[in-house]
Tab-separated table of C-alpha atoms in Angstrom:
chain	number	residue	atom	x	y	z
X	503	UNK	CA	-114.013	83.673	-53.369
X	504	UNK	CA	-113.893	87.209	-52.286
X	505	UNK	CA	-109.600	86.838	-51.739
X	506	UNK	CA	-109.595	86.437	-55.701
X	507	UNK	CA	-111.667	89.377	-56.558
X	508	UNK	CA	-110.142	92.989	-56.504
X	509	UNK	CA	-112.390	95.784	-54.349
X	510	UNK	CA	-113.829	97.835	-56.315
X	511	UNK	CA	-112.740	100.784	-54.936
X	512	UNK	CA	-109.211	100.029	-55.427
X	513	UNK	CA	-110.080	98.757	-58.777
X	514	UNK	CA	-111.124	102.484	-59.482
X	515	UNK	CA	-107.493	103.215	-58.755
X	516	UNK	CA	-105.516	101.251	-61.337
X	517	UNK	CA	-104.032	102.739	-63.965
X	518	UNK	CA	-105.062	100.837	-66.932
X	519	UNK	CA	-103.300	103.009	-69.730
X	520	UNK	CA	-99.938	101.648	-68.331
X	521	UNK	CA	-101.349	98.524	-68.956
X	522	UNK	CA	-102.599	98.612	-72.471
X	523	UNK	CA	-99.355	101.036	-73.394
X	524	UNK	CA	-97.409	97.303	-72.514
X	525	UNK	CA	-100.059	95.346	-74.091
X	526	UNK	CA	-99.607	97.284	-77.081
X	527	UNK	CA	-95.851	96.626	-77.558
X	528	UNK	CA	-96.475	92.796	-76.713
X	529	UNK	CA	-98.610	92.654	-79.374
X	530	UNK	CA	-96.235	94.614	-82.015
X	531	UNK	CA	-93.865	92.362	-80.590
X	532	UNK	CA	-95.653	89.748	-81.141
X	533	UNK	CA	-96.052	90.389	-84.985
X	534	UNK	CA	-92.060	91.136	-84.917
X	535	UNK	CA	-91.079	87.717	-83.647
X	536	UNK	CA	-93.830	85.660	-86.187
X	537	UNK	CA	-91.986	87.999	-88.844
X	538	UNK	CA	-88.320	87.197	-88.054
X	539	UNK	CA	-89.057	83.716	-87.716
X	540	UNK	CA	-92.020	82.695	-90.095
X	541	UNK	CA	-92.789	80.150	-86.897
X	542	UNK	CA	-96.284	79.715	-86.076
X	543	UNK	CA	-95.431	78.152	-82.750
X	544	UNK	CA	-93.155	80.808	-81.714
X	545	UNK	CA	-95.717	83.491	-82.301
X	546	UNK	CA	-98.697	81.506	-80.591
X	547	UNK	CA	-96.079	80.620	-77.722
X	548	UNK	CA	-95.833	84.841	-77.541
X	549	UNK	CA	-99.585	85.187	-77.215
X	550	UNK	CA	-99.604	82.458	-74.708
X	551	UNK	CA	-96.946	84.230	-72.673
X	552	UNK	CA	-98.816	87.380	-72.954
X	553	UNK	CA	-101.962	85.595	-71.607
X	554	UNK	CA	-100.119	83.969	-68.650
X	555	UNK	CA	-98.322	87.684	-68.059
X	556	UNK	CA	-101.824	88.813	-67.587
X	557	UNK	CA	-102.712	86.139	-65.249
X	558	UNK	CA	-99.535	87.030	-62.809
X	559	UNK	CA	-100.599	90.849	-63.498
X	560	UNK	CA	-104.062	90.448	-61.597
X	561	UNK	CA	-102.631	88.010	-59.156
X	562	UNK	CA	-99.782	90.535	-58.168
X	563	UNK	CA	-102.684	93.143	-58.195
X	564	UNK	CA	-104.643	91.248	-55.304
X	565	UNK	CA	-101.818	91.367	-52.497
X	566	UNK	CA	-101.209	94.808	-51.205
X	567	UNK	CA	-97.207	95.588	-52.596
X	568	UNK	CA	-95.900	95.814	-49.084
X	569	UNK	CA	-97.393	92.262	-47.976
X	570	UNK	CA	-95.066	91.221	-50.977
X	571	UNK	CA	-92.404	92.953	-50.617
X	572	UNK	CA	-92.137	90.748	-46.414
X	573	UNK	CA	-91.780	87.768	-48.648
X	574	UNK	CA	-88.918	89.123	-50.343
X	575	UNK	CA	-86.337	87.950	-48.275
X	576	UNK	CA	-87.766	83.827	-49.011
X	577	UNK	CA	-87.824	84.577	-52.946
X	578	UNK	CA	-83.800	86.427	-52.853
X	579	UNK	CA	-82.476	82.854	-51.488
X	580	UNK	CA	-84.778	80.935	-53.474
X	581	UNK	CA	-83.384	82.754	-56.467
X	582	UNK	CA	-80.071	82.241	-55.707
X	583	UNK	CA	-80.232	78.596	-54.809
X	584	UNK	CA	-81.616	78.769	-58.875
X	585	UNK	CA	-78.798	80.626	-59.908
X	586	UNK	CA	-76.367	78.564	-58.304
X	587	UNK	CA	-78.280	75.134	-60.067
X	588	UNK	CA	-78.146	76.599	-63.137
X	589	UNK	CA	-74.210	77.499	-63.212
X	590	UNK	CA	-73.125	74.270	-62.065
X	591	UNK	CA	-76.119	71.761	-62.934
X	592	UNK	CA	-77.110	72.707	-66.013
X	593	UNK	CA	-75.656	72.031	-70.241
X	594	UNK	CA	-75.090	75.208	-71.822
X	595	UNK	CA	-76.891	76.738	-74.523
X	596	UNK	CA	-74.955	78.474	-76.884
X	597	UNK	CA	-72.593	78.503	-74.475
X	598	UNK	CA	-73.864	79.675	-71.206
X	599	UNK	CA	-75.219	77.991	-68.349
X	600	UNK	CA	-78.237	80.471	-68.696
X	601	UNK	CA	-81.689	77.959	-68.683
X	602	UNK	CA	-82.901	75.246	-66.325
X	603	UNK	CA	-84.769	72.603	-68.421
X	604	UNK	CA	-88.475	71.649	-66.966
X	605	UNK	CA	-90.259	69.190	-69.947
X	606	UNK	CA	-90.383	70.828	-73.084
X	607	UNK	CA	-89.981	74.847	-72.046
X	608	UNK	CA	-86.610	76.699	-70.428
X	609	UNK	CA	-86.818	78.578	-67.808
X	610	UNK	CA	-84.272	81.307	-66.739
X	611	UNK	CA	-84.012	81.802	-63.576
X	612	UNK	CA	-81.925	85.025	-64.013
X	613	UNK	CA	-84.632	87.115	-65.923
X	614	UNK	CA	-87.069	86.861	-63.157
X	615	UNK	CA	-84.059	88.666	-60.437
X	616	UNK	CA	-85.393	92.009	-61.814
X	617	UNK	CA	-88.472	91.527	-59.983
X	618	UNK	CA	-86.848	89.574	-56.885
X	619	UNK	CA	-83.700	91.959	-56.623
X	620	UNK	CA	-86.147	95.044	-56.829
X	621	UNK	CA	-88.142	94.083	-53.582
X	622	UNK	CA	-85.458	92.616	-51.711
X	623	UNK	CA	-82.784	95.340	-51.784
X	624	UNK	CA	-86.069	97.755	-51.168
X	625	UNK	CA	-87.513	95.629	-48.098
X	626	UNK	CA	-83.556	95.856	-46.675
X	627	UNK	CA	-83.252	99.415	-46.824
X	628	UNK	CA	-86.529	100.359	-45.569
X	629	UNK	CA	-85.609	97.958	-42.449
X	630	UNK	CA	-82.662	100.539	-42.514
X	631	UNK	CA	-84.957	103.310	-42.206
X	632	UNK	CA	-83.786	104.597	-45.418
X	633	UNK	CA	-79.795	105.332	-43.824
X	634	UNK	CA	-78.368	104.438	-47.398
X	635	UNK	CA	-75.096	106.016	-46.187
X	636	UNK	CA	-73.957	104.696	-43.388
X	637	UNK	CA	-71.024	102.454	-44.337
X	638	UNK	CA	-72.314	99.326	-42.613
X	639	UNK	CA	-75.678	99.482	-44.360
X	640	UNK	CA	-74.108	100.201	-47.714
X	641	UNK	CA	-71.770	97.312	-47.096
X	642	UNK	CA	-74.822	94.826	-46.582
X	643	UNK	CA	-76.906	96.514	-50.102
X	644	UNK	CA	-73.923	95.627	-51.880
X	645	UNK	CA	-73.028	91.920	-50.977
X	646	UNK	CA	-76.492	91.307	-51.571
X	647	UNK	CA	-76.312	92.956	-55.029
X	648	UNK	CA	-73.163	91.009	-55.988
X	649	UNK	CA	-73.655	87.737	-54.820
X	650	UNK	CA	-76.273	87.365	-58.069
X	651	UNK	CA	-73.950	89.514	-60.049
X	652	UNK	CA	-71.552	87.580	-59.832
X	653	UNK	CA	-73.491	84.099	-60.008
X	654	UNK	CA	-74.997	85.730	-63.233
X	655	UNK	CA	-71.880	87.056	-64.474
X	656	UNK	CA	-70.453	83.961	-64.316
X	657	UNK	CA	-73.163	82.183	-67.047
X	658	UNK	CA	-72.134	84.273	-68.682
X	659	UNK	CA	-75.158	86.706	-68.968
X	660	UNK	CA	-73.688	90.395	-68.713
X	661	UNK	CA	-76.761	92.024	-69.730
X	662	UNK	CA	-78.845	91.063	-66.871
X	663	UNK	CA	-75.906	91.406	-64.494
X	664	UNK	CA	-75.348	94.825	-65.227
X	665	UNK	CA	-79.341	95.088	-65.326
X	666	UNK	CA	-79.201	94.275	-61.767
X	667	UNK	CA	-76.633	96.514	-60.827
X	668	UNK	CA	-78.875	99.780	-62.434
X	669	UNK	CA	-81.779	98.206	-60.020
X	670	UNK	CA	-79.929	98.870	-57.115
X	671	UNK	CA	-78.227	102.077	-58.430
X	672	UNK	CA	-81.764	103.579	-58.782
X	673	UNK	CA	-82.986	102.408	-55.666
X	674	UNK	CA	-80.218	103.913	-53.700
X	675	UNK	CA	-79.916	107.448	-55.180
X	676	UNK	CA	-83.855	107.941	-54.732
X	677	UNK	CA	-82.854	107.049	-51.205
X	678	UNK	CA	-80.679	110.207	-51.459
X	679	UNK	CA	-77.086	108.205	-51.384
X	680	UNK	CA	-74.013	110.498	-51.182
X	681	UNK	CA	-72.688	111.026	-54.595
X	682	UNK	CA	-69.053	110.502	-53.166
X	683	UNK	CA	-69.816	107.120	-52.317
X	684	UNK	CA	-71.110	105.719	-55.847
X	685	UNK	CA	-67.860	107.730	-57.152
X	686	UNK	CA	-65.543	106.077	-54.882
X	687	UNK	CA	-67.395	102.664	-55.763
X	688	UNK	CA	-66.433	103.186	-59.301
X	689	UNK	CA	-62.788	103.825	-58.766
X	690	UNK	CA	-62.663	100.933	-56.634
X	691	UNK	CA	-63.835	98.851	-59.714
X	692	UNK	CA	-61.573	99.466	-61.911
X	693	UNK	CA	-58.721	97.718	-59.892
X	694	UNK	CA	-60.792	95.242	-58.960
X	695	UNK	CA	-61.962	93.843	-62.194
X	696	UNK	CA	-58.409	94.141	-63.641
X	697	UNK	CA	-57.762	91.628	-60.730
X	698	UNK	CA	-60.726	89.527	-61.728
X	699	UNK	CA	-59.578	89.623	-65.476
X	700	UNK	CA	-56.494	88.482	-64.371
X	701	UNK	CA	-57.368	85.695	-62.041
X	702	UNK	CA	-58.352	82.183	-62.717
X	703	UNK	CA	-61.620	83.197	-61.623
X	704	UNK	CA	-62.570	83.567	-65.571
X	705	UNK	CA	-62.093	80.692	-67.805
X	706	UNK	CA	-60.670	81.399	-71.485
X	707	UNK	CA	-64.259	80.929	-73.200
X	708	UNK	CA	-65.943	83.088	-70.469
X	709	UNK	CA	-62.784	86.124	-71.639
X	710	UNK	CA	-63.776	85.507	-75.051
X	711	UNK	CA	-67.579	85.971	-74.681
X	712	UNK	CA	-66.750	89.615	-72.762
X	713	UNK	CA	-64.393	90.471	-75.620
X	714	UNK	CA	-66.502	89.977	-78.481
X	715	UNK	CA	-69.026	92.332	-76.703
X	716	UNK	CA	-66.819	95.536	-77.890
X	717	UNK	CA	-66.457	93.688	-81.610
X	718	UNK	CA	-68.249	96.389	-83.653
X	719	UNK	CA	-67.475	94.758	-86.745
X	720	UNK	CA	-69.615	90.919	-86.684
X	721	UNK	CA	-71.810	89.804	-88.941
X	722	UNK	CA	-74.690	89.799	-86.972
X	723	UNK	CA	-74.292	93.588	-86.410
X	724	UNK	CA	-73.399	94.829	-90.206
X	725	UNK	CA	-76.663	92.751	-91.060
X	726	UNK	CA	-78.908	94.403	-88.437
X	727	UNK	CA	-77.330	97.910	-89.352
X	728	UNK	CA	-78.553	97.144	-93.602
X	729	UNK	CA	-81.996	96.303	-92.831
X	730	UNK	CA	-82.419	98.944	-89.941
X	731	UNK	CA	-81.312	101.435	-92.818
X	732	UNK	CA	-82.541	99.956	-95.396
X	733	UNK	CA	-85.826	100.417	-94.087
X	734	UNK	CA	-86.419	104.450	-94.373
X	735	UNK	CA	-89.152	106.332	-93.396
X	736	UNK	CA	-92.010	103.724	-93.480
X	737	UNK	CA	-90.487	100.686	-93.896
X	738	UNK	CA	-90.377	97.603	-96.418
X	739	UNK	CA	-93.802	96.083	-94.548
X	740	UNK	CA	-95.017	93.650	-92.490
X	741	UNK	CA	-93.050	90.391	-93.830
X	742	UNK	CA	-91.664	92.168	-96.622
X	743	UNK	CA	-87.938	92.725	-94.919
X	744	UNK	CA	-85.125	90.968	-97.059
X	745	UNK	CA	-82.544	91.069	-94.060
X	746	UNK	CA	-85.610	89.398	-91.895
X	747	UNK	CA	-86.503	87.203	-95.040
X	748	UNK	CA	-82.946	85.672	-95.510
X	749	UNK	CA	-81.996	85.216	-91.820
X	750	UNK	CA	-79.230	87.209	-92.065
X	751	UNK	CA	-79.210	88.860	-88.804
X	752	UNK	CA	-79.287	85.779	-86.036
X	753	UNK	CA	-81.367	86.148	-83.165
X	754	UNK	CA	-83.543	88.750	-84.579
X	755	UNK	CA	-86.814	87.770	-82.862
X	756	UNK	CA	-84.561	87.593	-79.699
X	757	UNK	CA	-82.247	90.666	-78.787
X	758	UNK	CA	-81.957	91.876	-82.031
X	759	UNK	CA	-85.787	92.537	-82.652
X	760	UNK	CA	-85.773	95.775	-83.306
X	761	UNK	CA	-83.550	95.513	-86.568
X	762	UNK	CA	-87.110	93.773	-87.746
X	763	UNK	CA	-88.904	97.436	-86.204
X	764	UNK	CA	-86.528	99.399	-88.442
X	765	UNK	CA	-86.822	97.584	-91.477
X	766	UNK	CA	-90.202	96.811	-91.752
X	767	UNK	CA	-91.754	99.666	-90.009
X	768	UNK	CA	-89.195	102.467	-90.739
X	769	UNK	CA	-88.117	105.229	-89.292
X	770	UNK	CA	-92.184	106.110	-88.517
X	771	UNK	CA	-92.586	102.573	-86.639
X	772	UNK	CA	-89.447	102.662	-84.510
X	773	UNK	CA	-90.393	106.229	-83.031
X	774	UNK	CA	-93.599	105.098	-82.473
X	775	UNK	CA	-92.436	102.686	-80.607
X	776	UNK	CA	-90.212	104.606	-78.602
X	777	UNK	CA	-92.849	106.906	-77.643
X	778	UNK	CA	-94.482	104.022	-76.082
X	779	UNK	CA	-91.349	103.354	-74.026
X	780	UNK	CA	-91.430	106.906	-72.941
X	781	UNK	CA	-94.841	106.607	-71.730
X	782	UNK	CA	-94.617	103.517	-69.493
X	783	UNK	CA	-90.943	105.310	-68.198
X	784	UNK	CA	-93.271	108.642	-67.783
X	785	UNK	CA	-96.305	106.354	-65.534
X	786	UNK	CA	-93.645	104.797	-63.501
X	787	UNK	CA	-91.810	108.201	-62.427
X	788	UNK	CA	-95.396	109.784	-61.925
X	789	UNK	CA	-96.651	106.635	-59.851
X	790	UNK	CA	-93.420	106.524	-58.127
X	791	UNK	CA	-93.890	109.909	-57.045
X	792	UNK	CA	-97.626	109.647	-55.711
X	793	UNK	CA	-96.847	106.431	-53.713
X	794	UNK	CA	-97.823	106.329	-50.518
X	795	UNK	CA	-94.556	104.960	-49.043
X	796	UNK	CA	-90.928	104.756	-49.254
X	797	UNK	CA	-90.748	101.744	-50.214
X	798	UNK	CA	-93.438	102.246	-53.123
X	799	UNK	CA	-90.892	105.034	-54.506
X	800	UNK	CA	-87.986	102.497	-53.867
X	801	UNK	CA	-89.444	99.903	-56.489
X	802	UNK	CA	-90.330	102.216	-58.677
X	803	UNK	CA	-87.025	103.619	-59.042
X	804	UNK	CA	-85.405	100.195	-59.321
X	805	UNK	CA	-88.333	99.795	-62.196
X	806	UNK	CA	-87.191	102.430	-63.679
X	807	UNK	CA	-83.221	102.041	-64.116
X	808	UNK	CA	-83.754	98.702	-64.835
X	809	UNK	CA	-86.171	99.211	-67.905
X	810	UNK	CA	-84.840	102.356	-69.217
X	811	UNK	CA	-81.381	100.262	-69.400
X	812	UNK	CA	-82.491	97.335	-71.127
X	813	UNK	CA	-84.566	99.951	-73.722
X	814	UNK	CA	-81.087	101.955	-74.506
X	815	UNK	CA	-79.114	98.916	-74.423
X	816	UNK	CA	-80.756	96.574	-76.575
X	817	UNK	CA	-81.560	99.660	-79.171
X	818	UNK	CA	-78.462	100.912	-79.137
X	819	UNK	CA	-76.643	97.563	-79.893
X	820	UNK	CA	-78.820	96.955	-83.117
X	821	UNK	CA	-77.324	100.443	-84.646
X	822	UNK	CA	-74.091	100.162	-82.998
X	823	UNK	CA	-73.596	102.753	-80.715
X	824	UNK	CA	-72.955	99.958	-77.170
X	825	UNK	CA	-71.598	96.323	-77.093
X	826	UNK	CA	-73.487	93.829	-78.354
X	827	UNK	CA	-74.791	91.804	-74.974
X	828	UNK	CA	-77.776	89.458	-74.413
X	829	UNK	CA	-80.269	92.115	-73.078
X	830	UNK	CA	-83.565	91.412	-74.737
X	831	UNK	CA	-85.961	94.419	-75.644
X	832	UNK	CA	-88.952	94.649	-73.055
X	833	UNK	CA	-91.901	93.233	-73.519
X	834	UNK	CA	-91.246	92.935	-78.079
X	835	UNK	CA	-88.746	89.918	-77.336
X	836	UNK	CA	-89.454	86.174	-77.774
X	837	UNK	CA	-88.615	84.540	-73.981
X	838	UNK	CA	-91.516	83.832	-72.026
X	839	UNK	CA	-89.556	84.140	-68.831
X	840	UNK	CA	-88.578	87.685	-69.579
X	841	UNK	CA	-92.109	88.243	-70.436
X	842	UNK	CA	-93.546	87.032	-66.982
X	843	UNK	CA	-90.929	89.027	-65.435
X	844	UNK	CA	-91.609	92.262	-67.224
X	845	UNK	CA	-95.281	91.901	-66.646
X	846	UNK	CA	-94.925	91.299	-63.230
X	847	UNK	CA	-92.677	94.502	-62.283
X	848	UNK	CA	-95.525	96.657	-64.260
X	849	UNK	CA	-97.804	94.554	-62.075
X	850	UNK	CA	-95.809	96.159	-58.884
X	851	UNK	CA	-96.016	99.480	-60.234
X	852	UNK	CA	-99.448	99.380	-60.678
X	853	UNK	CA	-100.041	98.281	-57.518
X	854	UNK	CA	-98.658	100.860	-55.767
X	855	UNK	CA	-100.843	103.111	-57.858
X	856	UNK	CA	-103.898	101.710	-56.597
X	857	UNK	CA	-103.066	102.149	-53.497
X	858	UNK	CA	-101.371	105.202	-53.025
X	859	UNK	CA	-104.405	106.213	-50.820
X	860	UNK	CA	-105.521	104.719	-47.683
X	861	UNK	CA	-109.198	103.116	-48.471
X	862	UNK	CA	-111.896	103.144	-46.258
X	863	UNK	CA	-113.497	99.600	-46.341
């Protein structure tokens, strides 16, 4: 029984106020999703995902971060034998081959490459001994990066994609990458997805979804723009929004979530809320920066791209300000896959803060 219980001197190490800080939001979120979709089931299937989330949290707490990180390699091709079943094997959903179908729930197999990508690309460059710039190493982070770019691209699901591609960005420049090299990378791009948009490697519908990312004027934007507004400096109240009320922004307990925040809660109830997000961004710098290891500060980093992204993304394309993609808002979305992911990476963060000091046993 003792392999299921946490020491206790390493349980005096955990940072529980990164824990209740996400706890928090789940639970705001929680209220969000039950508001923008008056479903009992959805919002009991939030709490359930929330319980699970803490489940994986304490299991991920019990294995030391760099046993898990040696199983990395296993879970990467494992993941991408998923990806590749759900492109080809799968029906789409509103028109991407995004979900694999197990009885009655959906699971997508893409939200949980945060957590994979994060370890993997950290367990190959510590193998490297941290020689991000040597053009042979560099070569092998980035086929490994694009191979489930690419496979996720291809869903389509953007969001995550590019998600996956701030992972690895943040892992490598905390590894002290030569600025010259990400610039290069970026003028390479441009030719090379020109190519890509010209190939027959995109289908017509797959073109269409990409283009109606930069289409500023939809319906499901004006909408979420009103009720954010609408909602001033406090908000309408809980179940009092009209814009949540009449449906009239789709997917709003989904990536559009926080046009519920801003026009139920207000102006007051959306900065709280970002405060929050600043907090858990604040712990995982700080925790990042006490590890005990590279490869502590590695995962970390790729923590912290990766969930400061999806926070500005998702935000920003309620008011307007980026393209509208599928990038859910951590932790407040409904999608219990994304919530098992995003408790899990806190779960890695907090385990390298428990044990960024050796412990005498």
């Amino acid at each position: 029984m003792k392999k299921w219980v946490i020491d206790k001197k390493l349980f005096k190490q955990i940072d529980f106020s990164l824990l209740i800080a996400v706890l928090l939001i789940s639970i705001f979120g929680a209220l969000n999703v039950y508001s923008a979709s008056r479903s009992t089931s959805l919002f009991v299937s939030q709490f359930v995902g929330i319980g699970i989330g803490l489940i994986l949290v304490y299991l991920v707490l019990l294995v030391d971060y760099s046993v898990l990180t040696g199983y990395s390699t296993v879970l990467y091709w494992l993941g991408i034998i998923s990806l590749v079943y759900t492109l080809f094997f799968t029906t789409p959903i509103n028109g991407a081959n995004s979900w694999i179908q197990i009885g009655s729930q959906q699971l997508e197999p893409a939200g949980f490459f945060e957590v994979i990508l994060t370890l993997f690309i950290a367990k190959q460059i510590n193998d490297m001994d941290s020689e991000v710039n040597k053009l042979k190493n560099i070569g092998i982070i980035v086929v490994y990066t694009i191979i489930p770019v690419v496979l996720i691209f291809k869903q389509p699901n953007i969001g995550m994609a590019v998600i996956c591609l701030c992972i690895t960005l943040g892992i490598i420049f905390i590894c002290g990458i030569n600025l010259k090299i990400i610039y290069g990378a970026i003028i390479t791009s441009v030719p090379l997805c020109w190519l890509v948009w010209n190939s027959s490697i995109l289908q017509q519908h797959q073109r269409s979804r990409i283009t109606s990312l930069f289409e500023q004027s939809s319906y499901q934007l004006a909408n979420s723009k009103v009720g954010i507004g609408s909602g001033g400096l406090l908000g309408k109240g809980f179940l009092k929004g009209t814009q949540v009320a009449g449906q009239y922004v789709p997917e709003n307990h989904t990536d559009f979530i926080f046009s519920v925040v801003g026009e139920e809660w207000g102006l007051i109830g959306a900065i709280v809320l970002l405060l929050l997000y600043a907090f858990i961004l604040y712990k995982i710098l700080k925790i990042g920066r006490q590890s005990k290891d590279i490869v502590g500060q590695m995962i970390c980093a790729g923590t912290f791209t990766g969930l400061m992204f999806s926070i500005f993304w998702n935000i920003g394309m309620t008011v307007g300000i980026v393209p509208i993609s599928g990038i859910p808002l951590p932790f407040m979305s409904h999608g219990n896959s994304f919530i098992f992911s995003n408790y899990i990476i806190i779960a890695l963060v907090m385990n390298i803060g428990m044990r960024k000091k050796k412990i005498n046993f």
